[in-house]
Structure formats: C-alpha cells, structure tokens
C-alpha cells in the first residue's frame, strides 16, 4: 500500500512541529484533580506470560508530573500533576495500592508518561521502589525512547526481578507518526529497542489502531505493518490500542473528518494477524470497547472473544451476527 496523501486539515492542525504543542494544549478539557500521595488507579488482571502461563498482574497507575511531550492522541495527562512529586510519594503510592490488591506475580508501574523522566519519578525513589517490587517476577514500566539511558540501567541493577520497558511505537506509517507530535522517528524507535536488547531489558510495544489522519480501510494494514516492525525490533509483547477521542484535540479532528474510532472488527482482524505471526504475544486493549461497536447484539461476544484470545494466544471461532451482518 502506498503512503496516503495527508491533508492540511483545512489549515487547522499546524504543519510545523514547534506550533503543535500550543494547538493541542489549547483544546484540552479540564484536568482531573489528583493527590500526589495516592495513585490514580490500581487493579489486578490476568495476562499470558512468556512461559505460556496465565498469571495475575498488578497494575498501578502512578500519580506524577505530566510527560514533557504533548502527543496528539494522548489523554493520560488528565490524571497528572503540573509539578514534580515529593521524594517518597511514589513508594507511598505503591504501598497504598499493594495493601489493597490481591496477590500478583508481575507488576506494572505505569505513570502516564516516562518512568525515566526525572521530573516524574525522582531518582532518589528508585531504591525504595525496587524494594517494593523485588518480590514480583517482573517489573514493567513505560518510557519514551529518548529517555532510555543511565537511569534505566540504574533501575535494572537495583532489581532482583526482570525489567521490561513498554514503548509507544504508535504506528509504522512514518508520515502519520510524524504528525502525532511524539518527536520520534521509526529509526529512533529501532535504535532504542536495540539499546534495550543490548542491555538485557525486555521490550513491550504499544500500537495504535487507526490513529488520526488514517482512513478506516488502511487501519488493519498499518496495524499489521506496525506489528511486523515491533517484532523486527525484538518486542516480546505488542499491545493493540484502539485510538479513542476525548482529549480535545482528537475530538476536533473527528469533527473535521480527520479522525474516527476504529471498528471492533478491525481490532479482531489485527489481533488475529499478530497471533498468527507467532513472534510474540499480541494483546488487544479491552478498555472502553463499547465505543467501537454499535451492535448491542454481538458486542459482548466480541469482547469475550478478544479476552479469550488475549489469554490463549490462539484464534477462536469468529462471531457471526444476524443483526449487524458482521463477522470478523
């Protein structure tokens, strides 16, 4: 497939990267109030591990300073602070969550940005954090490729468990990637992945299904190419995230016809492709999937099928729907 010709969005979305921050920030809705001493959320979910076991994974959504990048599609900033958290706050948040969570084998510390941003997670807290997570088999954190370096190695060396870093590839479509305001190229992502591999750190990749400026008929193709790229970079896990509105910027692009949420059938097809590659685990992000399917008849079955494929990492029987006439 040839690269699409991207419109100028009627001159509304800036072509100059330096002006995009202002455009995105001006369209933000109200930020949610958060407490620097409390995580914004926490939960335990089952996930298929590299060994093939289905294991409980604790996920703690840490409260911290907003990410320095303002990506076009991001809504994670809504639960962040404008200032750096005090030293000791992050370990306190972890304690707060773990006291209330069921036992788990692995732990994700997601912080709506980059764990290795010193303005988000204080370096002084790395030791206390490691003490709290070393009883788990694996720690998974998030990072922008540009922030990998000494701080990542410092955390790795403090851990007794395995370290995994999740990075947002978003899309392998280079022109659309450049428009997302992530300030990252495919070459930079590949170099960061190689750095992780050379330093014995595992890689998890986030991929957007149908990001802004991508048409519906291109969504599955570019999700497939993004999966290929992620596994070429050495990823052990790829997570497919349906792009959602709600951050202000995407809502405006949706009104302008430059963004639409993907169909749930596109998510099913993309997951099937990834699992059939047999190059690593492929997960569908199941959060808020009701916005992807207008058919009330088949929606619960489709969500249940995606959840089952996440856990089994094999293709299950397709859903046939008499009401909407759709199958995957």
mmCIF file of C-alpha atoms in Angstrom:
data_model
loop_
_atom_site.group_PDB
_atom_site.id
_atom_site.type_symbol
_atom_site.label_atom_id
_atom_site.label_comp_id
_atom_site.label_asym_id
_atom_site.label_seq_id
_atom_site.Cartn_x
_atom_site.Cartn_y
_atom_site.Cartn_z
ATOM 1 C CA UNK A 1 0.000 0.000 0.000
ATOM 2 C CA UNK A 2 1.319 3.450 -0.883
ATOM 3 C CA UNK A 3 1.592 6.092 1.794
ATOM 4 C CA UNK A 4 -1.568 8.249 1.968
ATOM 5 C CA UNK A 5 -1.558 11.874 0.942
ATOM 6 C CA UNK A 6 -2.162 13.747 4.178
ATOM 7 C CA UNK A 7 -4.426 16.754 4.080
ATOM 8 C CA UNK A 8 -3.710 20.061 5.792
ATOM 9 C CA UNK A 9 -6.908 19.700 7.859
ATOM 10 C CA UNK A 10 -8.167 22.943 6.377
ATOM 11 C CA UNK A 11 -5.059 24.616 7.775
ATOM 12 C CA UNK A 12 -6.222 23.875 11.327
ATOM 13 C CA UNK A 13 -3.558 21.427 12.537
ATOM 14 C CA UNK A 14 -0.113 23.017 12.272
ATOM 15 C CA UNK A 15 2.397 21.550 9.852
ATOM 16 C CA UNK A 16 5.241 22.944 11.972
ATOM 17 C CA UNK A 17 6.080 20.663 14.915
ATOM 18 C CA UNK A 18 7.002 23.625 17.119
ATOM 19 C CA UNK A 19 3.454 25.017 16.843
ATOM 20 C CA UNK A 20 1.648 21.745 17.502
ATOM 21 C CA UNK A 21 2.090 21.850 21.282
ATOM 22 C CA UNK A 22 0.066 25.063 21.510
ATOM 23 C CA UNK A 23 -2.661 23.712 19.194
ATOM 24 C CA UNK A 24 -3.018 20.554 21.294
ATOM 25 C CA UNK A 25 -2.874 22.318 24.655
ATOM 26 C CA UNK A 26 -5.468 24.922 23.647
ATOM 27 C CA UNK A 27 -8.021 22.162 23.020
ATOM 28 C CA UNK A 28 -7.620 20.288 26.269
ATOM 29 C CA UNK A 29 -10.596 19.795 28.584
ATOM 30 C CA UNK A 30 -10.286 20.218 32.339
ATOM 31 C CA UNK A 31 -7.574 18.244 34.155
ATOM 32 C CA UNK A 32 -8.824 15.869 36.877
ATOM 33 C CA UNK A 33 -7.820 16.693 40.486
ATOM 34 C CA UNK A 34 -5.252 14.204 41.807
ATOM 35 C CA UNK A 35 -3.343 13.659 45.060
ATOM 36 C CA UNK A 36 0.472 13.336 44.817
ATOM 37 C CA UNK A 37 0.403 10.747 47.600
ATOM 38 C CA UNK A 38 -2.202 8.472 46.004
ATOM 39 C CA UNK A 39 -2.158 6.500 42.738
ATOM 40 C CA UNK A 40 -4.864 7.453 40.264
ATOM 41 C CA UNK A 41 -5.948 3.810 39.928
ATOM 42 C CA UNK A 42 -4.814 0.229 40.555
ATOM 43 C CA UNK A 43 -6.045 -3.237 39.644
ATOM 44 C CA UNK A 44 -5.052 -6.868 39.098
ATOM 45 C CA UNK A 45 -5.656 -8.537 35.735
ATOM 46 C CA UNK A 46 -4.700 -11.888 34.258
ATOM 47 C CA UNK A 47 -2.171 -11.868 31.431
ATOM 48 C CA UNK A 48 -0.464 -14.626 29.491
ATOM 49 C CA UNK A 49 3.233 -14.662 30.329
ATOM 50 C CA UNK A 50 6.203 -15.501 28.115
ATOM 51 C CA UNK A 51 6.216 -19.026 29.578
ATOM 52 C CA UNK A 52 2.619 -19.590 28.457
ATOM 53 C CA UNK A 53 1.162 -19.369 31.959
ATOM 54 C CA UNK A 54 -1.749 -17.061 32.686
ATOM 55 C CA UNK A 55 -0.571 -15.031 35.685
ATOM 56 C CA UNK A 56 -2.093 -12.215 37.771
ATOM 57 C CA UNK A 57 -0.500 -8.842 37.040
ATOM 58 C CA UNK A 58 -0.852 -5.856 39.362
ATOM 59 C CA UNK A 59 -1.079 -2.524 37.540
ATOM 60 C CA UNK A 60 -0.607 0.707 39.494
ATOM 61 C CA UNK A 61 -1.278 3.981 37.695
ATOM 62 C CA UNK A 62 1.076 6.329 39.488
ATOM 63 C CA UNK A 63 0.321 9.996 40.016
ATOM 64 C CA UNK A 64 3.200 12.208 38.924
ATOM 65 C CA UNK A 65 4.173 15.177 36.801
ATOM 66 C CA UNK A 66 2.888 15.339 33.248
ATOM 67 C CA UNK A 67 5.018 13.982 30.421
ATOM 68 C CA UNK A 68 7.199 16.611 28.654
ATOM 69 C CA UNK A 69 5.787 15.572 25.270
ATOM 70 C CA UNK A 70 2.283 16.528 24.171
ATOM 71 C CA UNK A 71 1.277 13.743 21.816
ATOM 72 C CA UNK A 72 -1.751 14.451 19.654
ATOM 73 C CA UNK A 73 -3.643 11.330 20.728
ATOM 74 C CA UNK A 74 -2.771 11.323 24.448
ATOM 75 C CA UNK A 75 -5.368 11.679 27.203
ATOM 76 C CA UNK A 76 -3.203 10.348 30.032
ATOM 77 C CA UNK A 77 -2.258 13.877 31.131
ATOM 78 C CA UNK A 78 -5.737 14.255 32.641
ATOM 79 C CA UNK A 79 -4.581 12.376 35.771
ATOM 80 C CA UNK A 80 -1.172 14.017 36.185
ATOM 81 C CA UNK A 81 0.276 16.896 38.185
ATOM 82 C CA UNK A 82 1.757 20.154 36.991
ATOM 83 C CA UNK A 83 4.683 19.813 39.397
ATOM 84 C CA UNK A 84 7.157 17.132 40.491
ATOM 85 C CA UNK A 85 6.017 14.809 43.262
ATOM 86 C CA UNK A 86 7.851 14.984 46.609
ATOM 87 C CA UNK A 87 10.522 12.376 47.281
ATOM 88 C CA UNK A 88 8.910 9.374 48.896
ATOM 89 C CA UNK A 89 5.496 9.928 47.313
ATOM 90 C CA UNK A 90 5.887 7.249 44.641
ATOM 91 C CA UNK A 91 6.868 4.471 47.105
ATOM 92 C CA UNK A 92 3.960 5.601 49.304
ATOM 93 C CA UNK A 93 1.592 5.261 46.329
ATOM 94 C CA UNK A 94 2.879 1.750 45.656
ATOM 95 C CA UNK A 95 2.379 0.768 49.310
ATOM 96 C CA UNK A 96 -1.148 2.181 49.242
ATOM 97 C CA UNK A 97 -2.082 0.095 46.209
ATOM 98 C CA UNK A 98 -0.375 -3.157 47.199
ATOM 99 C CA UNK A 99 -2.098 -3.168 50.596
ATOM 100 C CA UNK A 100 -5.448 -3.346 48.788
ATOM 101 C CA UNK A 101 -4.623 -5.517 45.781
ATOM 102 C CA UNK A 102 -4.833 -9.289 45.559
ATOM 103 C CA UNK A 103 -1.516 -11.141 45.253
ATOM 104 C CA UNK A 104 0.109 -10.975 41.804
ATOM 105 C CA UNK A 105 3.111 -12.430 40.002
ATOM 106 C CA UNK A 106 4.095 -9.407 37.931
ATOM 107 C CA UNK A 107 3.722 -5.669 38.421
ATOM 108 C CA UNK A 108 3.252 -2.733 36.071
ATOM 109 C CA UNK A 109 4.119 0.756 37.266
ATOM 110 C CA UNK A 110 2.500 2.962 34.646
ATOM 111 C CA UNK A 111 2.857 6.692 35.117
ATOM 112 C CA UNK A 112 1.095 8.373 32.174
ATOM 113 C CA UNK A 113 4.428 9.183 30.614
ATOM 114 C CA UNK A 114 8.011 8.015 31.040
ATOM 115 C CA UNK A 115 9.272 6.312 34.162
ATOM 116 C CA UNK A 116 12.786 7.556 33.401
ATOM 117 C CA UNK A 117 11.744 11.197 33.324
ATOM 118 C CA UNK A 118 13.410 12.550 36.476
ATOM 119 C CA UNK A 119 10.681 15.187 36.773
ATOM 120 C CA UNK A 120 8.094 12.406 37.013
ATOM 121 C CA UNK A 121 9.797 9.708 39.117
ATOM 122 C CA UNK A 122 12.527 11.077 41.425
ATOM 123 C CA UNK A 123 15.820 9.200 41.115
ATOM 124 C CA UNK A 124 16.058 9.015 44.912
ATOM 125 C CA UNK A 125 12.952 6.828 44.893
ATOM 126 C CA UNK A 126 14.455 4.095 42.693
ATOM 127 C CA UNK A 127 15.881 2.180 45.659
ATOM 128 C CA UNK A 128 12.650 2.200 47.702
ATOM 129 C CA UNK A 129 10.680 1.297 44.550
ATOM 130 C CA UNK A 130 12.962 -1.664 43.865
ATOM 131 C CA UNK A 131 12.493 -2.887 47.448
ATOM 132 C CA UNK A 132 8.730 -2.933 46.940
ATOM 133 C CA UNK A 133 8.719 -4.758 43.588
ATOM 134 C CA UNK A 134 11.530 -7.277 44.037
ATOM 135 C CA UNK A 135 9.103 -9.905 45.300
ATOM 136 C CA UNK A 136 7.473 -9.973 41.851
ATOM 137 C CA UNK A 137 8.761 -11.951 38.865
ATOM 138 C CA UNK A 138 8.767 -8.945 36.557
ATOM 139 C CA UNK A 139 8.510 -5.150 36.641
ATOM 140 C CA UNK A 140 7.055 -3.374 33.608
ATOM 141 C CA UNK A 141 7.434 0.403 33.220
ATOM 142 C CA UNK A 142 6.803 2.879 30.388
ATOM 143 C CA UNK A 143 9.268 5.158 28.632
ATOM 144 C CA UNK A 144 9.672 7.396 25.615
ATOM 145 C CA UNK A 145 12.627 6.097 23.551
ATOM 146 C CA UNK A 146 14.510 9.380 24.051
ATOM 147 C CA UNK A 147 14.739 8.853 27.828
ATOM 148 C CA UNK A 148 16.450 5.473 27.864
ATOM 149 C CA UNK A 149 19.910 5.661 29.379
ATOM 150 C CA UNK A 150 21.703 5.610 32.711
ATOM 151 C CA UNK A 151 18.519 5.858 34.787
ATOM 152 C CA UNK A 152 17.139 2.725 33.138
ATOM 153 C CA UNK A 153 20.356 0.847 33.890
ATOM 154 C CA UNK A 154 20.281 2.168 37.454
ATOM 155 C CA UNK A 155 16.803 0.714 37.981
ATOM 156 C CA UNK A 156 17.736 -2.568 36.280
ATOM 157 C CA UNK A 157 20.725 -3.003 38.580
ATOM 158 C CA UNK A 158 18.602 -2.434 41.690
ATOM 159 C CA UNK A 159 16.134 -5.146 40.728
ATOM 160 C CA UNK A 160 16.113 -8.830 41.568
ATOM 161 C CA UNK A 161 13.209 -9.320 39.153
ATOM 162 C CA UNK A 162 13.165 -8.987 35.356
ATOM 163 C CA UNK A 163 12.791 -5.476 33.905
ATOM 164 C CA UNK A 164 10.551 -4.826 30.900
ATOM 165 C CA UNK A 165 10.110 -1.424 29.262
ATOM 166 C CA UNK A 166 6.968 -0.558 27.312
ATOM 167 C CA UNK A 167 7.426 1.958 24.490
ATOM 168 C CA UNK A 168 4.786 3.528 22.267
ATOM 169 C CA UNK A 169 5.577 2.840 18.629
ATOM 170 C CA UNK A 170 2.045 4.100 17.801
ATOM 171 C CA UNK A 171 2.306 3.362 14.060
ATOM 172 C CA UNK A 172 4.848 2.273 11.474
ATOM 173 C CA UNK A 173 3.250 4.702 8.996
ATOM 174 C CA UNK A 174 6.047 7.297 9.026
ATOM 175 C CA UNK A 175 4.106 10.352 7.829
ATOM 176 C CA UNK A 176 1.325 9.840 10.361
ATOM 177 C CA UNK A 177 3.851 9.099 13.113
ATOM 178 C CA UNK A 178 5.488 12.459 12.403
ATOM 179 C CA UNK A 179 2.125 14.197 12.847
ATOM 180 C CA UNK A 180 1.428 12.703 16.256
ATOM 181 C CA UNK A 181 3.794 15.218 17.913
ATOM 182 C CA UNK A 182 5.703 12.401 19.603
ATOM 183 C CA UNK A 183 9.005 13.784 18.288
ATOM 184 C CA UNK A 184 10.198 10.305 17.340
ATOM 185 C CA UNK A 185 11.074 8.529 14.093
ATOM 186 C CA UNK A 186 10.971 4.824 13.284
ATOM 187 C CA UNK A 187 14.759 4.848 13.170
ATOM 188 C CA UNK A 188 14.945 6.305 16.680
ATOM 189 C CA UNK A 189 12.494 3.707 17.965
ATOM 190 C CA UNK A 190 14.520 0.904 16.393
ATOM 191 C CA UNK A 191 17.740 2.258 17.927
ATOM 192 C CA UNK A 192 16.111 2.443 21.384
ATOM 193 C CA UNK A 193 14.865 -1.138 21.024
ATOM 194 C CA UNK A 194 18.383 -2.268 20.117
ATOM 195 C CA UNK A 195 19.737 -0.442 23.193
ATOM 196 C CA UNK A 196 17.282 -2.315 25.418
ATOM 197 C CA UNK A 197 18.233 -5.622 23.862
ATOM 198 C CA UNK A 198 21.951 -4.904 24.291
ATOM 199 C CA UNK A 199 21.342 -4.111 27.973
ATOM 200 C CA UNK A 200 19.247 -7.217 28.671
ATOM 201 C CA UNK A 201 15.937 -5.391 29.151
ATOM 202 C CA UNK A 202 12.747 -6.778 27.610
ATOM 203 C CA UNK A 203 10.582 -4.717 25.253
ATOM 204 C CA UNK A 204 6.807 -4.311 25.117
ATOM 205 C CA UNK A 205 5.326 -2.172 22.333
ATOM 206 C CA UNK A 206 2.113 -0.128 22.200
ATOM 207 C CA UNK A 207 0.483 0.202 18.767
ATOM 208 C CA UNK A 208 -2.435 2.488 17.933
ATOM 209 C CA UNK A 209 -5.197 1.057 15.783
ATOM 210 C CA UNK A 210 -6.398 3.734 13.343
ATOM 211 C CA UNK A 211 -4.615 6.833 14.652
ATOM 212 C CA UNK A 212 -5.685 10.286 13.407
ATOM 213 C CA UNK A 213 -5.251 11.000 9.674
ATOM 214 C CA UNK A 214 -5.613 7.280 8.877
ATOM 215 C CA UNK A 215 -8.632 6.074 6.930
ATOM 216 C CA UNK A 216 -10.701 3.088 8.002
ATOM 217 C CA UNK A 217 -9.641 0.929 5.045
ATOM 218 C CA UNK A 218 -5.973 1.477 5.954
ATOM 219 C CA UNK A 219 -6.272 0.682 9.665
ATOM 220 C CA UNK A 220 -5.727 -3.077 9.609
ATOM 221 C CA UNK A 221 -2.939 -2.864 7.010
ATOM 222 C CA UNK A 222 -0.918 -0.415 9.107
ATOM 223 C CA UNK A 223 -1.638 -2.285 12.337
ATOM 224 C CA UNK A 224 -0.164 -5.358 10.649
ATOM 225 C CA UNK A 225 2.889 -3.451 9.412
ATOM 226 C CA UNK A 226 3.334 -1.987 12.892
ATOM 227 C CA UNK A 227 3.242 -5.466 14.406
ATOM 228 C CA UNK A 228 5.859 -6.604 11.896
ATOM 229 C CA UNK A 229 8.042 -3.621 12.810
ATOM 230 C CA UNK A 230 7.640 -4.180 16.555
ATOM 231 C CA UNK A 231 8.702 -7.808 16.351
ATOM 232 C CA UNK A 232 11.553 -6.933 13.998
ATOM 233 C CA UNK A 233 12.727 -4.644 16.815
ATOM 234 C CA UNK A 234 12.767 -7.553 19.243
ATOM 235 C CA UNK A 235 9.494 -6.968 21.107
ATOM 236 C CA UNK A 236 8.224 -9.865 23.184
ATOM 237 C CA UNK A 237 4.778 -8.272 23.575
ATOM 238 C CA UNK A 238 2.706 -5.992 21.352
ATOM 239 C CA UNK A 239 -0.460 -4.345 22.631
ATOM 240 C CA UNK A 240 -3.012 -3.028 20.128
ATOM 241 C CA UNK A 241 -4.841 0.046 21.426
ATOM 242 C CA UNK A 242 -7.903 1.351 19.571
ATOM 243 C CA UNK A 243 -7.438 5.112 19.253
ATOM 244 C CA UNK A 244 -10.068 6.999 21.239
ATOM 245 C CA UNK A 245 -11.304 10.566 21.298
ATOM 246 C CA UNK A 246 -11.871 12.580 24.473
ATOM 247 C CA UNK A 247 -8.690 14.608 24.785
ATOM 248 C CA UNK A 248 -9.963 17.687 22.965
ATOM 249 C CA UNK A 249 -7.568 17.562 20.022
ATOM 250 C CA UNK A 250 -8.925 14.308 18.586
ATOM 251 C CA UNK A 251 -12.488 15.485 19.138
ATOM 252 C CA UNK A 252 -11.806 18.463 16.888
ATOM 253 C CA UNK A 253 -10.096 16.309 14.276
ATOM 254 C CA UNK A 254 -13.097 13.987 14.381
ATOM 255 C CA UNK A 255 -15.408 16.911 13.605
ATOM 256 C CA UNK A 256 -13.103 17.823 10.709
ATOM 257 C CA UNK A 257 -13.244 14.287 9.322
ATOM 258 C CA UNK A 258 -9.575 13.602 10.077
ATOM 259 C CA UNK A 259 -10.165 11.024 12.796
ATOM 260 C CA UNK A 260 -12.645 8.251 13.523
ATOM 261 C CA UNK A 261 -12.507 5.462 16.100
ATOM 262 C CA UNK A 262 -11.760 2.051 14.553
ATOM 263 C CA UNK A 263 -14.308 -0.739 14.158
ATOM 264 C CA UNK A 264 -14.135 -3.605 16.625
ATOM 265 C CA UNK A 265 -13.851 -5.956 13.637
ATOM 266 C CA UNK A 266 -10.606 -4.170 12.715
ATOM 267 C CA UNK A 267 -9.267 -4.882 16.185
ATOM 268 C CA UNK A 268 -10.222 -8.535 15.856
ATOM 269 C CA UNK A 269 -8.524 -8.823 12.458
ATOM 270 C CA UNK A 270 -5.351 -7.119 13.708
ATOM 271 C CA UNK A 271 -5.106 -9.368 16.762
ATOM 272 C CA UNK A 272 -5.629 -12.455 14.612
ATOM 273 C CA UNK A 273 -2.816 -11.379 12.297
ATOM 274 C CA UNK A 274 -0.455 -10.757 15.204
ATOM 275 C CA UNK A 275 -1.168 -14.054 16.938
ATOM 276 C CA UNK A 276 -0.715 -15.938 13.676
ATOM 277 C CA UNK A 277 2.748 -14.401 13.289
ATOM 278 C CA UNK A 278 3.818 -16.471 16.319
ATOM 279 C CA UNK A 279 6.632 -13.995 17.001
ATOM 280 C CA UNK A 280 5.491 -12.817 20.427
ATOM 281 C CA UNK A 281 2.367 -12.239 22.476
ATOM 282 C CA UNK A 282 -0.267 -9.917 21.000
ATOM 283 C CA UNK A 283 -2.907 -8.333 23.204
ATOM 284 C CA UNK A 284 -5.977 -6.268 22.445
ATOM 285 C CA UNK A 285 -6.546 -3.366 24.829
ATOM 286 C CA UNK A 286 -10.072 -4.057 26.107
ATOM 287 C CA UNK A 287 -10.737 -0.738 27.830
ATOM 288 C CA UNK A 288 -13.945 1.039 26.784
ATOM 289 C CA UNK A 289 -14.589 -1.122 23.723
ATOM 290 C CA UNK A 290 -18.279 -0.239 23.647
ATOM 291 C CA UNK A 291 -17.421 2.827 21.571
ATOM 292 C CA UNK A 292 -16.125 0.572 18.773
ATOM 293 C CA UNK A 293 -19.282 -1.440 18.149
ATOM 294 C CA UNK A 294 -22.778 -0.050 17.768
ATOM 295 C CA UNK A 295 -24.374 -3.500 17.662
ATOM 296 C CA UNK A 296 -25.660 -4.434 21.099
ATOM 297 C CA UNK A 297 -26.322 -7.987 19.977
ATOM 298 C CA UNK A 298 -22.780 -9.078 19.163
ATOM 299 C CA UNK A 299 -20.727 -6.671 21.257
ATOM 300 C CA UNK A 300 -20.496 -8.786 24.460
ATOM 301 C CA UNK A 301 -19.478 -11.842 22.417
ATOM 302 C CA UNK A 302 -16.798 -9.903 20.554
ATOM 303 C CA UNK A 303 -15.303 -8.527 23.753
ATOM 304 C CA UNK A 304 -15.350 -12.003 25.317
ATOM 305 C CA UNK A 305 -13.638 -13.416 22.210
ATOM 306 C CA UNK A 306 -10.878 -10.805 22.337
ATOM 307 C CA UNK A 307 -10.318 -11.502 26.034
ATOM 308 C CA UNK A 308 -10.084 -15.229 25.354
ATOM 309 C CA UNK A 309 -7.604 -14.708 22.519
ATOM 310 C CA UNK A 310 -5.516 -12.472 24.784
ATOM 311 C CA UNK A 311 -5.226 -15.270 27.325
ATOM 312 C CA UNK A 312 -4.913 -18.222 24.952
ATOM 313 C CA UNK A 313 -2.832 -16.558 22.212
ATOM 314 C CA UNK A 314 -4.706 -18.613 19.651
ATOM 315 C CA UNK A 315 -7.540 -17.813 17.262
ATOM 316 C CA UNK A 316 -11.046 -18.697 18.429
ATOM 317 C CA UNK A 317 -14.208 -19.135 16.366
ATOM 318 C CA UNK A 318 -15.374 -15.937 14.623
ATOM 319 C CA UNK A 319 -18.525 -14.121 15.705
ATOM 320 C CA UNK A 320 -21.462 -14.212 13.314
ATOM 321 C CA UNK A 321 -24.129 -11.563 13.922
ATOM 322 C CA UNK A 322 -27.605 -11.702 12.386
ATOM 323 C CA UNK A 323 -28.423 -8.125 13.436
ATOM 324 C CA UNK A 324 -25.479 -6.197 12.049
ATOM 325 C CA UNK A 325 -24.489 -8.722 9.412
ATOM 326 C CA UNK A 326 -20.886 -8.537 10.563
ATOM 327 C CA UNK A 327 -18.365 -11.230 11.197
ATOM 328 C CA UNK A 328 -14.689 -10.925 11.865
#
